[in-house]
mmCIF file of C-alpha atoms and ligand atoms in Angstrom:
data_model
loop_
_atom_site.group_PDB
_atom_site.id
_atom_site.type_symbol
_atom_site.label_atom_id
_atom_site.label_comp_id
_atom_site.label_asym_id
_atom_site.label_seq_id
_atom_site.Cartn_x
_atom_site.Cartn_y
_atom_site.Cartn_z
ATOM 1 C CA MET A 285 -233.432 76.689 -24.577
ATOM 2 C CA ALA A 286 -236.220 76.770 -22.649
ATOM 3 C CA ASP A 287 -239.014 77.500 -25.621
ATOM 4 C CA LYS A 288 -237.898 74.576 -27.373
ATOM 5 C CA HIS A 289 -237.607 72.561 -24.302
ATOM 6 C CA GLU A 290 -241.585 73.276 -23.645
ATOM 7 C CA PHE A 291 -242.448 72.738 -27.948
ATOM 8 C CA ASP A 292 -240.592 69.399 -27.289
ATOM 9 C CA SER A 293 -242.976 68.852 -24.098
ATOM 10 C CA GLU A 294 -246.116 70.537 -26.446
ATOM 11 C CA ALA A 295 -245.337 67.518 -29.056
ATOM 12 C CA ASP A 296 -245.067 64.712 -27.082
ATOM 13 C CA GLN A 297 -247.712 65.459 -25.454
ATOM 14 C CA VAL A 298 -249.947 65.079 -28.651
ATOM 15 C CA GLN A 299 -247.614 62.309 -30.162
ATOM 16 C CA GLN A 300 -248.759 60.584 -26.818
ATOM 17 C CA LEU A 301 -253.221 62.232 -27.476
ATOM 18 C CA VAL A 302 -252.854 60.664 -31.015
ATOM 19 C CA LYS A 303 -251.976 56.924 -29.730
ATOM 20 C CA LYS A 304 -254.197 57.044 -26.408
ATOM 21 C CA SER A 305 -256.368 58.214 -29.122
ATOM 22 C CA HIS A 306 -256.194 54.827 -31.492
ATOM 23 C CA GLU A 307 -255.563 52.422 -27.868
ATOM 24 C CA MET A 308 -259.461 53.328 -27.450
ATOM 25 C CA LYS A 309 -260.587 51.728 -30.402
ATOM 26 C CA LYS A 310 -260.157 49.193 -28.793
ATOM 27 C CA MET A 311 -263.117 49.518 -26.289
ATOM 28 C CA SER A 312 -265.160 50.509 -28.661
ATOM 29 C CA TYR A 313 -268.699 48.870 -28.474
ATOM 30 C CA CYS A 314 -270.034 49.292 -31.979
ATOM 31 C CA PRO A 315 -271.398 45.755 -33.055
ATOM 32 C CA TYR A 316 -273.374 47.469 -36.048
ATOM 33 C CA SER A 317 -271.477 49.637 -37.658
ATOM 34 C CA ASN A 318 -268.572 47.466 -36.522
ATOM 35 C CA PHE A 319 -266.454 51.620 -36.896
ATOM 36 C CA PRO A 320 -264.589 52.218 -34.229
ATOM 37 C CA VAL A 321 -263.326 55.234 -32.664
ATOM 38 C CA GLY A 322 -261.743 56.200 -29.981
ATOM 39 C CA ALA A 323 -260.242 60.153 -28.927
ATOM 40 C CA ALA A 324 -258.336 61.560 -26.207
ATOM 41 C CA LEU A 325 -259.288 64.669 -24.456
ATOM 42 C CA LEU A 326 -256.849 66.662 -22.628
ATOM 43 C CA THR A 327 -258.034 69.136 -20.569
ATOM 44 C CA ALA A 328 -256.726 73.118 -18.759
ATOM 45 C CA ASP A 329 -254.300 71.241 -16.067
ATOM 46 C CA GLY A 330 -253.297 68.273 -18.185
ATOM 47 C CA THR A 331 -255.087 65.358 -17.042
ATOM 48 C CA VAL A 332 -256.556 62.927 -20.423
ATOM 49 C CA PHE A 333 -260.073 61.819 -21.175
ATOM 50 C CA THR A 334 -260.468 58.962 -22.733
ATOM 51 C CA GLY A 335 -263.286 57.426 -25.258
ATOM 52 C CA CYS A 336 -265.129 55.316 -27.465
ATOM 53 C CA ASN A 337 -268.648 54.867 -29.758
ATOM 54 C CA VAL A 338 -271.301 53.250 -27.826
ATOM 55 C CA GLU A 339 -273.632 51.527 -30.505
ATOM 56 C CA ASN A 340 -276.819 49.973 -28.930
ATOM 57 C CA ALA A 341 -279.916 48.094 -30.633
ATOM 58 C CA SER A 342 -282.204 51.143 -30.589
ATOM 59 C CA TYR A 343 -278.882 52.573 -33.359
ATOM 60 C CA GLY A 344 -280.533 56.229 -32.693
ATOM 61 C CA LEU A 345 -278.568 55.785 -28.868
ATOM 62 C CA ALA A 346 -275.254 55.639 -30.185
ATOM 63 C CA ILE A 347 -273.299 57.993 -28.122
ATOM 64 C CA CYS A 348 -269.475 58.854 -30.113
ATOM 65 C CA ALA A 349 -266.076 59.018 -28.672
ATOM 66 C CA GLU A 350 -265.705 62.145 -28.476
ATOM 67 C CA ARG A 351 -268.589 62.772 -26.860
ATOM 68 C CA THR A 352 -267.991 60.157 -24.130
ATOM 69 C CA ALA A 353 -264.819 61.667 -22.983
ATOM 70 C CA ILE A 354 -266.468 65.065 -22.371
ATOM 71 C CA VAL A 355 -268.883 63.740 -20.315
ATOM 72 C CA LYS A 356 -266.632 61.746 -18.411
ATOM 73 C CA ALA A 357 -263.803 64.936 -17.905
ATOM 74 C CA VAL A 358 -267.218 67.051 -17.082
ATOM 75 C CA SER A 359 -268.783 65.224 -14.307
ATOM 76 C CA GLU A 360 -265.440 64.943 -12.558
ATOM 77 C CA GLY A 361 -265.004 68.444 -12.487
ATOM 78 C CA HIS A 362 -262.774 68.958 -15.632
ATOM 79 C CA ARG A 363 -264.566 72.428 -18.520
ATOM 80 C CA LYS A 364 -261.741 73.885 -20.219
ATOM 81 C CA PHE A 365 -259.851 71.704 -22.440
ATOM 82 C CA LYS A 366 -257.325 72.147 -24.422
ATOM 83 C CA ALA A 367 -256.920 69.509 -27.473
ATOM 84 C CA ILE A 368 -259.603 66.012 -28.249
ATOM 85 C CA ALA A 369 -257.097 63.546 -30.404
ATOM 86 C CA ILE A 370 -259.913 61.744 -32.514
ATOM 87 C CA ALA A 371 -259.050 57.678 -34.281
ATOM 88 C CA SER A 372 -261.045 56.202 -36.644
ATOM 89 C CA ASP A 373 -259.765 52.595 -38.570
ATOM 90 C CA LEU A 374 -259.700 54.441 -41.551
ATOM 91 C CA LYS A 375 -256.271 54.514 -43.883
ATOM 92 C CA GLU A 376 -257.203 57.359 -46.419
ATOM 93 C CA ILE A 377 -258.718 60.122 -44.587
ATOM 94 C CA ALA A 378 -258.441 61.588 -40.721
ATOM 95 C CA ILE A 379 -262.036 60.864 -39.009
ATOM 96 C CA VAL A 380 -263.524 64.025 -38.187
ATOM 97 C CA PRO A 381 -266.182 64.718 -35.811
ATOM 98 C CA CYS A 382 -269.840 64.803 -36.295
ATOM 99 C CA GLY A 383 -271.592 67.813 -36.806
ATOM 100 C CA ALA A 384 -273.895 66.789 -32.934
ATOM 101 C CA CYS A 385 -270.180 66.111 -31.534
ATOM 102 C CA ARG A 386 -269.279 69.815 -33.228
ATOM 103 C CA GLN A 387 -271.777 71.372 -31.091
ATOM 104 C CA VAL A 388 -271.153 69.253 -27.911
ATOM 105 C CA LEU A 389 -267.329 70.654 -28.710
ATOM 106 C CA VAL A 390 -267.827 74.271 -29.345
ATOM 107 C CA GLU A 391 -269.947 73.677 -25.633
ATOM 108 C CA PHE A 392 -266.557 74.535 -24.201
ATOM 109 C CA GLY A 393 -265.276 77.211 -26.481
ATOM 110 C CA VAL A 394 -264.777 78.070 -29.725
ATOM 111 C CA ASP A 395 -260.809 77.850 -29.224
ATOM 112 C CA TRP A 396 -259.266 74.911 -28.019
ATOM 113 C CA ASP A 397 -257.776 72.102 -30.801
ATOM 114 C CA VAL A 398 -259.224 68.835 -32.541
ATOM 115 C CA ILE A 399 -257.072 66.363 -33.961
ATOM 116 C CA MET A 400 -257.857 64.081 -36.348
ATOM 117 C CA THR A 401 -256.192 61.018 -36.602
ATOM 118 C CA LYS A 402 -255.005 58.597 -39.384
ATOM 119 C CA PRO A 403 -253.949 55.046 -38.230
ATOM 120 C CA ASP A 404 -250.549 55.818 -39.408
ATOM 121 C CA MET A 405 -250.529 58.511 -36.323
ATOM 122 C CA THR A 406 -250.581 61.493 -38.217
ATOM 123 C CA TYR A 407 -252.919 63.641 -38.434
ATOM 124 C CA GLU A 408 -254.789 67.232 -38.894
ATOM 125 C CA VAL A 409 -254.997 69.667 -36.295
ATOM 126 C CA MET A 410 -258.510 72.176 -36.853
ATOM 127 C CA LYS A 411 -260.045 75.236 -34.219
ATOM 128 C CA THR A 412 -263.081 73.937 -32.598
ATOM 129 C CA LYS A 413 -264.619 77.449 -34.793
ATOM 130 C CA GLU A 414 -262.967 76.082 -37.964
ATOM 131 C CA LEU A 415 -265.247 72.945 -37.571
ATOM 132 C CA LEU A 416 -268.460 74.758 -36.306
ATOM 133 C CA PRO A 417 -268.042 78.602 -37.855
ATOM 134 C CA LEU A 418 -271.586 80.430 -36.822
ATOM 135 C CA CYS A 419 -272.063 78.307 -34.224
ATOM 136 C CA PHE A 420 -275.190 78.409 -31.524
ATOM 137 C CA GLY A 421 -273.224 78.199 -28.415
ATOM 138 C CA PRO A 422 -274.128 79.855 -24.585
ATOM 139 C CA THR A 423 -273.688 83.062 -25.022
ATOM 140 C CA TYR A 424 -276.608 82.987 -27.315
ATOM 141 C CA LEU A 425 -278.960 82.288 -24.189
ATOM 142 C CA GLN A 426 -277.888 85.926 -22.613
ATOM 143 C CA ARG A 427 -278.524 88.213 -25.323
ATOM 144 C CA VAL A 428 -281.140 90.400 -25.982
ATOM 145 C CA LYS A 429 -284.107 88.912 -26.701
ATOM 146 C CA ALA A 430 -287.097 91.496 -28.802
ATOM 147 C CA VAL A 431 -290.057 89.836 -26.065
HETATM 148 N N1 LIG B 191 -268.245 58.365 -34.511
HETATM 149 C C1 LIG B 191 -267.977 58.752 -33.288
HETATM 150 O O1 LIG B 191 -267.506 58.572 -32.040
HETATM 151 N N2 LIG B 191 -267.074 59.882 -33.872
HETATM 152 C C2 LIG B 191 -267.345 60.615 -34.995
HETATM 153 O O2 LIG B 191 -266.646 61.460 -35.101
HETATM 154 C C3 LIG B 191 -267.899 59.681 -36.356
HETATM 155 C C4 LIG B 191 -269.179 59.299 -36.317
HETATM 156 C C5 LIG B 191 -269.376 56.854 -34.559
HETATM 157 C C6 LIG B 191 -270.737 56.147 -34.159
HETATM 158 C C7 LIG B 191 -270.905 55.378 -34.653
HETATM 159 O O3 LIG B 191 -270.979 54.524 -33.612
HETATM 160 C C8 LIG B 191 -269.797 54.600 -35.752
HETATM 161 O O4 LIG B 191 -269.040 56.366 -35.538
HETATM 162 C C9 LIG B 191 -270.221 55.211 -37.124
HETATM 163 O O5 LIG B 191 -271.048 56.168 -38.019
#
């Protein structure tokens, strides 16, 4: 019974995260791409940080929704994450994080969940390490060097 209760609350938590990621699309500043993205990041202590993409007239300066959420969380003292939900308006496929965001996600662990959603609230879950195999991460900087 305890297990079932835990399972239910975890499922509820994921639903909430998915819903919040879609709500965050309305905050998106994307006049150039017209491609709103929302994110909701769940920390180890249960706090949720949200994010949206923020574009710029100098196109290359666009910041993705995932990185907005990560930067908000880290700047508030959170570095351990359980999951991030990502949302876009794409109808037929779940939104996936871009390469730069995958790298930023693995910086904070290779074994946490990326919840890739569709507007109908269905989703696919993959671990950060599955989305960026053979990733360069913080441990590389500690390895033995030849010089
Ligand atoms: N974008 C995100 O915010 N997250 C992703 O996972 C994919 C792309 C944004 C960046 C840009 O503002 C717009 O979507 C189109 O590339």
